[in-house]
Coordinates of C-alpha atoms (C1' of nucleotides) in Angstrom, one line a residue:
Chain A
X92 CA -20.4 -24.5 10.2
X93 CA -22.5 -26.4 12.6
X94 CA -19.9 -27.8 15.4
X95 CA -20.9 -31.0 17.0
X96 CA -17.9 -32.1 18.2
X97 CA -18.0 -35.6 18.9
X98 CA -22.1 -35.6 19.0
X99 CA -23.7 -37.5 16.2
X100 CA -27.8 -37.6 17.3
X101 CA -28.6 -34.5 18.4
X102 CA -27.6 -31.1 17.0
X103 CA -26.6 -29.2 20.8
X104 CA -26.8 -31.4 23.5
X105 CA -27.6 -29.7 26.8
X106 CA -24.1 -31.2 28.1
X107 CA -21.6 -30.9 25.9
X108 CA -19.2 -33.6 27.1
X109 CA -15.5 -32.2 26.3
X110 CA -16.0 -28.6 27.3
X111 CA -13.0 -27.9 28.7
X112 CA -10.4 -29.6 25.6
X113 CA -13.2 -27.5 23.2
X114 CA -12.7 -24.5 24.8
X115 CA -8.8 -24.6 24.8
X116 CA -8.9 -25.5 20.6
X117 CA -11.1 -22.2 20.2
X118 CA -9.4 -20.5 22.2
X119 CA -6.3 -21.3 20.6
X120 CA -7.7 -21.0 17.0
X121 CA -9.4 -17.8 18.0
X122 CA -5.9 -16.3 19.4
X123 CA -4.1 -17.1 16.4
X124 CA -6.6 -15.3 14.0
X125 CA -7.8 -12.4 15.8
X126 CA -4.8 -11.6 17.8
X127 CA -4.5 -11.4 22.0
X128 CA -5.9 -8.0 22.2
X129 CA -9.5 -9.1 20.0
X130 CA -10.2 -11.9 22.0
X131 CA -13.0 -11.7 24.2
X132 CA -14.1 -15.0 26.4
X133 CA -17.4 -15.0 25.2
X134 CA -16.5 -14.9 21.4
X135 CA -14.4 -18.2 22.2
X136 CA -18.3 -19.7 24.0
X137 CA -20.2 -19.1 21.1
X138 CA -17.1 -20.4 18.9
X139 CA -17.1 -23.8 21.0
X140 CA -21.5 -23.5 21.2
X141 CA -21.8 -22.9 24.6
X142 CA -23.3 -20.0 26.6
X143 CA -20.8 -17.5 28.0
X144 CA -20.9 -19.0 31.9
X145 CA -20.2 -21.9 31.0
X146 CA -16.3 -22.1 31.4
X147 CA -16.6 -21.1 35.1
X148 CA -16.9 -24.2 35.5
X149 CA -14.2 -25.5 34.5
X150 CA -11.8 -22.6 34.5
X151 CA -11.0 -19.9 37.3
X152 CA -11.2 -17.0 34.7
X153 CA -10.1 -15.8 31.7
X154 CA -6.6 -16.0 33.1
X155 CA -6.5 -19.4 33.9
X156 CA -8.3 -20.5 29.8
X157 CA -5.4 -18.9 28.4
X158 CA -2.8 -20.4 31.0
X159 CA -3.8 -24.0 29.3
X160 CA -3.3 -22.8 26.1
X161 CA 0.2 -21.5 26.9
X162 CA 0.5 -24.7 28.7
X163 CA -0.3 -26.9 25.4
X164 CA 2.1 -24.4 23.4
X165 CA 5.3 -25.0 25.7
X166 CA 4.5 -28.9 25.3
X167 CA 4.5 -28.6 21.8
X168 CA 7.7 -26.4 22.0
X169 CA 9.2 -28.9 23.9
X170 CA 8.5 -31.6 21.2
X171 CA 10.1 -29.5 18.5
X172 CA 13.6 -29.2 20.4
X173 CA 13.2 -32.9 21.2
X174 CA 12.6 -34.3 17.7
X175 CA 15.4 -32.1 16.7
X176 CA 17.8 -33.6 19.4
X177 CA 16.8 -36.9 18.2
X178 CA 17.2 -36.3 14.7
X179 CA 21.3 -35.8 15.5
X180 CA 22.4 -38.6 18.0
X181 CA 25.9 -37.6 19.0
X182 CA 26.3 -34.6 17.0
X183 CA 25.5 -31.6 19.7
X184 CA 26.2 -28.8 17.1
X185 CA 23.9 -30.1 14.5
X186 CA 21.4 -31.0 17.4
X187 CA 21.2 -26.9 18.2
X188 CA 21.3 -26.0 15.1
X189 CA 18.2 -28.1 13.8
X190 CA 16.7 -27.0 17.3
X191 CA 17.1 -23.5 16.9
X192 CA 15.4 -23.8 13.3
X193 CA 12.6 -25.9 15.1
X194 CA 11.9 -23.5 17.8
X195 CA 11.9 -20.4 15.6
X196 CA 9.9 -22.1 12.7
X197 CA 7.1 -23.4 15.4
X198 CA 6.7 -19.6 17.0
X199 CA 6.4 -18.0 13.5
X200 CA 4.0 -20.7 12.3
X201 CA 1.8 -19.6 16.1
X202 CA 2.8 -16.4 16.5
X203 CA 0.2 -15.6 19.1
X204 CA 0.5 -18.4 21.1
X205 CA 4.1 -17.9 21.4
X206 CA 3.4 -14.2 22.6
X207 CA 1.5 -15.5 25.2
X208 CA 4.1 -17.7 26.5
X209 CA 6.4 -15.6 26.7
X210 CA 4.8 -12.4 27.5
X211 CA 5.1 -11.9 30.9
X212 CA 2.7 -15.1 31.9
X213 CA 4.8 -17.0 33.7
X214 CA 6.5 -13.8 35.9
X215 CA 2.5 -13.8 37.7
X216 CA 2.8 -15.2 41.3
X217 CA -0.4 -16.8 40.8
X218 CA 0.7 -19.4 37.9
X219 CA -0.3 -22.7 37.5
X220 CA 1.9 -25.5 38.7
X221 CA 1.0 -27.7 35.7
X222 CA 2.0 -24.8 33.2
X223 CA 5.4 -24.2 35.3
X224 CA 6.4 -27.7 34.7
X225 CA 5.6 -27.8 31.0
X226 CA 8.0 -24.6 30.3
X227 CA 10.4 -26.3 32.6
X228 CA 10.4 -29.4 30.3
X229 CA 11.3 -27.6 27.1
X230 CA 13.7 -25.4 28.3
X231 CA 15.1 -29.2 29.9
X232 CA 15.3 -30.4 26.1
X233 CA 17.8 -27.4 25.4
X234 CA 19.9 -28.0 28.7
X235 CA 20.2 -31.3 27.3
X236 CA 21.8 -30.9 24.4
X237 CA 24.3 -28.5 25.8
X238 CA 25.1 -30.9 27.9
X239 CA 26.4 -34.0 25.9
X240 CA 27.8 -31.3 23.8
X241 CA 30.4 -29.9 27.1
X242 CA 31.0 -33.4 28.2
X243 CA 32.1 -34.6 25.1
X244 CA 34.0 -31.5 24.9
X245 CA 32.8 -30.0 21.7
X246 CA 31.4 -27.2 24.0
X247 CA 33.0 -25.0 26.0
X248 CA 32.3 -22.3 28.7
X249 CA 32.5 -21.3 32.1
X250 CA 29.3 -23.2 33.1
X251 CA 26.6 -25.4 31.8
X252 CA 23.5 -22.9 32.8
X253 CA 25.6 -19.7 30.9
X254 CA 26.0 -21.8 27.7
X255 CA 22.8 -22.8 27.1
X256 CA 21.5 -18.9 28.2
X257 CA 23.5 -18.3 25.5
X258 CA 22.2 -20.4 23.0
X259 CA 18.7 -20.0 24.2
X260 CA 18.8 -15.9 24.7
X261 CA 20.1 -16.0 20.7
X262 CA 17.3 -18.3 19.3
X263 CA 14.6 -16.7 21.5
X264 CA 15.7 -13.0 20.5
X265 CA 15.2 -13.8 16.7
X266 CA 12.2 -15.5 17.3
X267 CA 10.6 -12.5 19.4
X268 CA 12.5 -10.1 16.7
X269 CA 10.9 -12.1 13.8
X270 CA 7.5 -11.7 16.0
X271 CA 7.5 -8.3 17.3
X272 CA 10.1 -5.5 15.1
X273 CA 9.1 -4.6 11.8
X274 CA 12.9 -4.7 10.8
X275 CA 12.5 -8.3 10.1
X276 CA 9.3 -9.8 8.2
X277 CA 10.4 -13.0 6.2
X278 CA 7.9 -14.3 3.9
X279 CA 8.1 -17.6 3.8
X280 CA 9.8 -20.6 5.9
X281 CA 12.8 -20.6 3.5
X282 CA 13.5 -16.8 5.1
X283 CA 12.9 -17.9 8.7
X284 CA 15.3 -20.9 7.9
X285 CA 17.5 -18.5 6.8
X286 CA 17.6 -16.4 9.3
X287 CA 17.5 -18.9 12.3
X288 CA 20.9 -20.4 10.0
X289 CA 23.1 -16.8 10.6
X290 CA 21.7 -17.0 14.0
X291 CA 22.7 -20.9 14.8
X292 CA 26.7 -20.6 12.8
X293 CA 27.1 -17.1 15.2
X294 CA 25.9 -19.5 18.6
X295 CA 27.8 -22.4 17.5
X296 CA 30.9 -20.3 16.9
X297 CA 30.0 -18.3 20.1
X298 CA 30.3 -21.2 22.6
X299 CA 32.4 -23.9 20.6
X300 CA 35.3 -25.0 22.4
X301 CA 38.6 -22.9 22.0
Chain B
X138 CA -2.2 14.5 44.5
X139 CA -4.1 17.0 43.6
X140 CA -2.9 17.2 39.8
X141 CA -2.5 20.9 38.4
X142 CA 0.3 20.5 35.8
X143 CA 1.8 23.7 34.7
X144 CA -1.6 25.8 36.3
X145 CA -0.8 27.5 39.4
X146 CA -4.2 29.9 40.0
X147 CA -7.0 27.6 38.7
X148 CA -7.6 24.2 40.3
X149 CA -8.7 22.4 37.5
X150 CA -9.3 25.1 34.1
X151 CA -11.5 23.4 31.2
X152 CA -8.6 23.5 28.9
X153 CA -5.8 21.9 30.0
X154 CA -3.2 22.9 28.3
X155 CA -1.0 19.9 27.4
X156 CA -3.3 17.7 27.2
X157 CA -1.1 15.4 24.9
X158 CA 1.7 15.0 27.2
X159 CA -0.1 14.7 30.1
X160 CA -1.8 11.5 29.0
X161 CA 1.6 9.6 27.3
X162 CA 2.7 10.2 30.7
X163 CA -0.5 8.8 32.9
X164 CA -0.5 6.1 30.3
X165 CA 3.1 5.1 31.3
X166 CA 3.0 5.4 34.7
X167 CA -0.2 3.3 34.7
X168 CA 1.1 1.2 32.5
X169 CA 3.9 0.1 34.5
X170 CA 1.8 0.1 37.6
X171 CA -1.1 -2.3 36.7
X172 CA 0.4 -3.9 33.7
X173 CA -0.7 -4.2 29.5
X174 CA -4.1 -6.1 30.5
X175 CA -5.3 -4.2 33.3
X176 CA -4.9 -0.6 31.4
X177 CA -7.4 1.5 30.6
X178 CA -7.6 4.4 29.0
X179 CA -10.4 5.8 31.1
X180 CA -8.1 5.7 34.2
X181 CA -5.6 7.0 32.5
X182 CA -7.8 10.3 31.5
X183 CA -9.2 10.4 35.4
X184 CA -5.3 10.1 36.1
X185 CA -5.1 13.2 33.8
X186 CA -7.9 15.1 34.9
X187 CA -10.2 15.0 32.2
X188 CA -13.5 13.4 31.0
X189 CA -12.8 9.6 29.4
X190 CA -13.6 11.2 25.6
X191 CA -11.0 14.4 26.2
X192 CA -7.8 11.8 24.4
X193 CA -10.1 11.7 20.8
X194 CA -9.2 14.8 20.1
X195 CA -5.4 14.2 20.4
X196 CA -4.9 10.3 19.9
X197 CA -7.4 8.4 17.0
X198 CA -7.7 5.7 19.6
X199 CA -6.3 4.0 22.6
X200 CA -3.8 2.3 20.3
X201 CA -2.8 5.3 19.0
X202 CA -2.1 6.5 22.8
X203 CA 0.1 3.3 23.5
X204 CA 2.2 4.1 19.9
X205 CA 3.3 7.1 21.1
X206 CA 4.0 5.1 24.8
X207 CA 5.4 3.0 22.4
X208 CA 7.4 5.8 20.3
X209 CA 9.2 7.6 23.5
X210 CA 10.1 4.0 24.4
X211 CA 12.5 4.0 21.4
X212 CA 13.7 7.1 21.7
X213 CA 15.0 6.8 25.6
X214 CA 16.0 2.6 24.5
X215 CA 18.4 4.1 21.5
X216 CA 19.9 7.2 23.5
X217 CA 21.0 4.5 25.9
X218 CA 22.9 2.5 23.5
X219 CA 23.9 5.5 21.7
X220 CA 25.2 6.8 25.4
X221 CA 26.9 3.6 25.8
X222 CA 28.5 3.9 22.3
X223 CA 29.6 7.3 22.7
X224 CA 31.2 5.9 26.1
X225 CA 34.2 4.1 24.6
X226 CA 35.6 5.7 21.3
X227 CA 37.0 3.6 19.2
X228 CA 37.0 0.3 21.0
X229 CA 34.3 -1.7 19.3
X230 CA 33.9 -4.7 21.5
X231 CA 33.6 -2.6 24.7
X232 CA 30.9 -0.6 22.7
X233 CA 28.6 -3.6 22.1
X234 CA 29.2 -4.8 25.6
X235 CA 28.4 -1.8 27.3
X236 CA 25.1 -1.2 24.8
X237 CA 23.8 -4.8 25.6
X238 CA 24.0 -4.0 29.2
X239 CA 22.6 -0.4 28.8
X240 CA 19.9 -2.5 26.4
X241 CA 19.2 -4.9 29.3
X242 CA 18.9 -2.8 32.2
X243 CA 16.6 0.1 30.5
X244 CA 14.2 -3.1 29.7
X245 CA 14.3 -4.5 33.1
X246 CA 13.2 -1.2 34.8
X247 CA 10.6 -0.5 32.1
X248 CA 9.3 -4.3 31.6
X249 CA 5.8 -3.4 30.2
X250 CA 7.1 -0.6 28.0
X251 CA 9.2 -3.3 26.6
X252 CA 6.8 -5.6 26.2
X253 CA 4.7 -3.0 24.3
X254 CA 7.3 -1.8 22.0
X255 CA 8.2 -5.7 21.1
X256 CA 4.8 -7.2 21.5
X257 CA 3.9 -7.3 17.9
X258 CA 2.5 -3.5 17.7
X259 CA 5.2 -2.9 15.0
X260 CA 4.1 -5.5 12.8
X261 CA 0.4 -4.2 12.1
X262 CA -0.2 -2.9 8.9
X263 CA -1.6 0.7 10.3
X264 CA 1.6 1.8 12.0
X265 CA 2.3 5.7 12.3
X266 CA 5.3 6.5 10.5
X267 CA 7.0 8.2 13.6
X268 CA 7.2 5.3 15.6
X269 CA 8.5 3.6 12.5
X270 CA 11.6 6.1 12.5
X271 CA 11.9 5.9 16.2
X272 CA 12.4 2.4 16.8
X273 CA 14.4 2.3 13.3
X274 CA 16.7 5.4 15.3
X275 CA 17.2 3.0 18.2
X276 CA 18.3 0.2 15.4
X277 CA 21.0 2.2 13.5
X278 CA 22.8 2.7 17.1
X279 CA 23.6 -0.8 16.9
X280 CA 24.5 -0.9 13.4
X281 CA 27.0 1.9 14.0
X282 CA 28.8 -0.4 16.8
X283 CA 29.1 -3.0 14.0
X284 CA 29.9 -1.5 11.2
X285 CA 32.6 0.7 12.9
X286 CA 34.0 -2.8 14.3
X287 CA 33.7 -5.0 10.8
X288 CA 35.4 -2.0 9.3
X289 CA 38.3 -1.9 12.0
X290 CA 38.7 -5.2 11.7
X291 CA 37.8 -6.5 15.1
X292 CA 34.2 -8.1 14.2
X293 CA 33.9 -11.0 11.3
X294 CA 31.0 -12.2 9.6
X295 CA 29.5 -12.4 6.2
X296 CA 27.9 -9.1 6.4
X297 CA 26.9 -6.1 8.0
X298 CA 23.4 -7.3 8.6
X299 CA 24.1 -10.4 9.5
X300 CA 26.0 -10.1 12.7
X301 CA 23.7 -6.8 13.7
X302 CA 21.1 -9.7 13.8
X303 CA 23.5 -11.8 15.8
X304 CA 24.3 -9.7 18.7
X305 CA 20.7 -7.7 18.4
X306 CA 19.2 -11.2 19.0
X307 CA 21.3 -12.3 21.9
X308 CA 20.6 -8.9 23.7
X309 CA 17.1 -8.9 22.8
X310 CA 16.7 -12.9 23.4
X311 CA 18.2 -12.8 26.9
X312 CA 15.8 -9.2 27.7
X313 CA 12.4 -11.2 26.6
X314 CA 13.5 -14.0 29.0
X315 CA 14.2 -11.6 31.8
X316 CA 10.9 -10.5 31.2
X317 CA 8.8 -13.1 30.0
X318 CA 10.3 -16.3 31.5
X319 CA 9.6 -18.0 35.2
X320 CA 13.5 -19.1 35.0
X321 CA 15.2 -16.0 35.0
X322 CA 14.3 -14.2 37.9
X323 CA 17.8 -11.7 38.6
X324 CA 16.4 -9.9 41.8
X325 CA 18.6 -6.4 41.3
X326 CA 20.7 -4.3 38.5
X327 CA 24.0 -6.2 39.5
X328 CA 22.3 -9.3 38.2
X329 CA 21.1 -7.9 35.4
X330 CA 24.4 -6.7 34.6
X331 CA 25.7 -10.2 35.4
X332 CA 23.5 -11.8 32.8
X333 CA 24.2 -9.6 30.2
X334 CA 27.7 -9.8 30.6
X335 CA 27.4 -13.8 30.0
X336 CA 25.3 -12.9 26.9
X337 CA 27.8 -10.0 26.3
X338 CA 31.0 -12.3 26.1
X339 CA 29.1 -15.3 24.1
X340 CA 28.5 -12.5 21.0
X341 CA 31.8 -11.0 21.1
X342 CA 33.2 -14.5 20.6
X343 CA 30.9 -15.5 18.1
X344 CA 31.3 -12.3 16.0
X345 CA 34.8 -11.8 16.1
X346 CA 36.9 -12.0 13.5
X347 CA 39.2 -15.2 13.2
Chain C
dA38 C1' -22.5 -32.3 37.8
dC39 C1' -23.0 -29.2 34.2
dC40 C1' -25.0 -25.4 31.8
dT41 C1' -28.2 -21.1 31.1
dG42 C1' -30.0 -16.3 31.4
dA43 C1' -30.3 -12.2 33.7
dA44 C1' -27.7 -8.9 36.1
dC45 C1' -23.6 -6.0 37.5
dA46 C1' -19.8 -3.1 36.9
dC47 C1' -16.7 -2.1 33.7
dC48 C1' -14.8 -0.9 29.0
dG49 C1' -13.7 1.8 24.2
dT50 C1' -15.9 4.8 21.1
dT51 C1' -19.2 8.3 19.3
dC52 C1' -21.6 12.7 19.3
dA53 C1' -24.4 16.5 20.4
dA54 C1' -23.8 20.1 23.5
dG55 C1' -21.2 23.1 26.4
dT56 C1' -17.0 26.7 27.2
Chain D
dA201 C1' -10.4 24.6 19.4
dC202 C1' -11.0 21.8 23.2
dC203 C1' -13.6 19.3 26.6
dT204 C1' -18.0 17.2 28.8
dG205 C1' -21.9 14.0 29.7
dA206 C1' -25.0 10.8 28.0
dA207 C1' -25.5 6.9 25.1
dC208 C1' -24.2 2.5 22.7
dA209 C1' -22.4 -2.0 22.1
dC210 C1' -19.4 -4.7 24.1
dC211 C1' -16.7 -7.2 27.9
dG212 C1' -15.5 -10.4 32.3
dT213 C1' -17.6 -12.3 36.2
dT214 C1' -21.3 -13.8 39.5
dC215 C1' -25.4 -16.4 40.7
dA216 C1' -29.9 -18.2 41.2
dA217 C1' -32.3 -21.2 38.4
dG218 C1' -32.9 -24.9 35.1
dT219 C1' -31.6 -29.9 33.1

DNA sequence: ACCTGAACACCGTTCAAGT
DNA sequence: ACCTGAACACCGTTCAAGT
């Protein structure tokens, strides 16, 4: 388990040449298998081969490593919705639906990751402007869809912003339910689909047009 | 702040008495204060009044400390939404609006609590059987609300379990992003209550019968 | 410019010893 | 039975020094 991550001469060059994308991969891969509470900066240094003062250089602290991370996990959210959205031109209902499925299916497959995200991170006064933007951008892909769905009328509601709370609040509560009770523990993606599918008909039918 | 709980002659005995209760309560107050990350469980015992290795003798570790944090969480969370039940006797719908406020606000004013008791501490494998039963307590509250309404009538759905899941998520989807999310921000309780009212009218529309 | 190694103040946990 | 104080292995962070 030698890592020599884009190095093919020598074995542990004194400068390492991708530190910072090598640090947010262990990081991540460290997160996901030993849980937010295990991980310790300078198990993530030896992971990526470096010593364990070696990040200050490129990040502030701890804080700001696991900021990137949660910044890579909203733009990969934010893909999900949109591939989902594109999957359904013109059919709103079948766009939130497939969404709703994408977004819950991504946070079970990075449960930790997801928990991060949404664990309070983003309340901190001190957050990064570049992370800000990237949560902005998903939850955008969401406003979209609700969107096309009111103004071609298949949506209803008081308001554009309470519809897609709605829809949003009802996904993200499974997800964190799925994540964080120990009422609800499916076993394989079928389940998650499953689930995700009561969830979706109940939203749909919650914020249809009457 | 001298701290001399239930010892009026002595200023600070060797034993001290209720020892137990004394550090659930430093650990939620400190908890609250300086947040998940920054807790320690040696300021919690000099918060207490006792050495740093005094909690072994009551709690197997510091996660056993925050399950029992965890544990009185549930408890206070279900007797709100059992309050809220027991506040409109026979009228379903107002029953599961009322809970998902009482849900909402008791999360808001106890956000790292919250975060706690969802934050994945129910899904390890090692999980004391009281908390189990606690947070299971504060579940059957809400399936009383449904099952009383799918059996009146009022409420649709497939089954039972199916539209719990439904409204639980919204509530519970709409409290995480309260908590966890930069874009919901609601700066007092009559905003809180606002939000949840949205939330509150979304589910009552998709669960009811038709 | 980028990384290391030693150092510092902290942390959770253990255990012999005190009351 | 209940608590203390010293000890251990760890942690995040800093900084002079190395390449």
């Amino acid at each position: 388990m030698m890592k020599n991550s884009g190095h093919t001469r020598r074995e542990r060059p004194y400068h390492h040449g991708d530190l910072y994308s090598s640090l947010v991969k262990a990081a991540e891969d460290l997160l996901e298998e030993k849980g937010a509470n295990a991980l310790s900066l300078r198990e993530v240094c030896q992971c990526a081969g470096v010593s364990h003062a070696a990040p200050y250089r490129h990040f502030r602290d701890k804080a700001a490593l696991m900021e990137a991370v949660a910044k890579a996990g909203f733009n990969q959210l934010g893909e999900m919705i949109s591939e989902a959205r594109a999957r359904h031109p013109g059919e709103p209902e079948m766009q939130i639906l497939d969404a709703g499925r994408a977004y819950v299916a991504w946070a079970t497959e990075n449960p930790e990751r997801t928990r991060l995200m949404f664990g309070g991170m983003m309340k901190s006064d001190t957050i990064d402007e570049d992370l800000h933007q990237a949560a902005e951008a998903a939850y955008d892909e969401i406003y979209r869809i609700i969107d096309e769905g009111r103004s071609t009328g298949v949506f209803g509601g008081r308001d554009t912003d309470s519809v897609v709370l709605s829809a949003w609040s009802a996904v993200h509560g499974l997800t964190m339910l799925i994540l964080g009770s120990g009422k609800l523990t499916p076993e394989n993606p079928r389940d998650v689909r499953a689930l995700a599918d009561i969830i979706g008909d109940t939203v749909v039918s919650g914020i249809r047009s009457r």
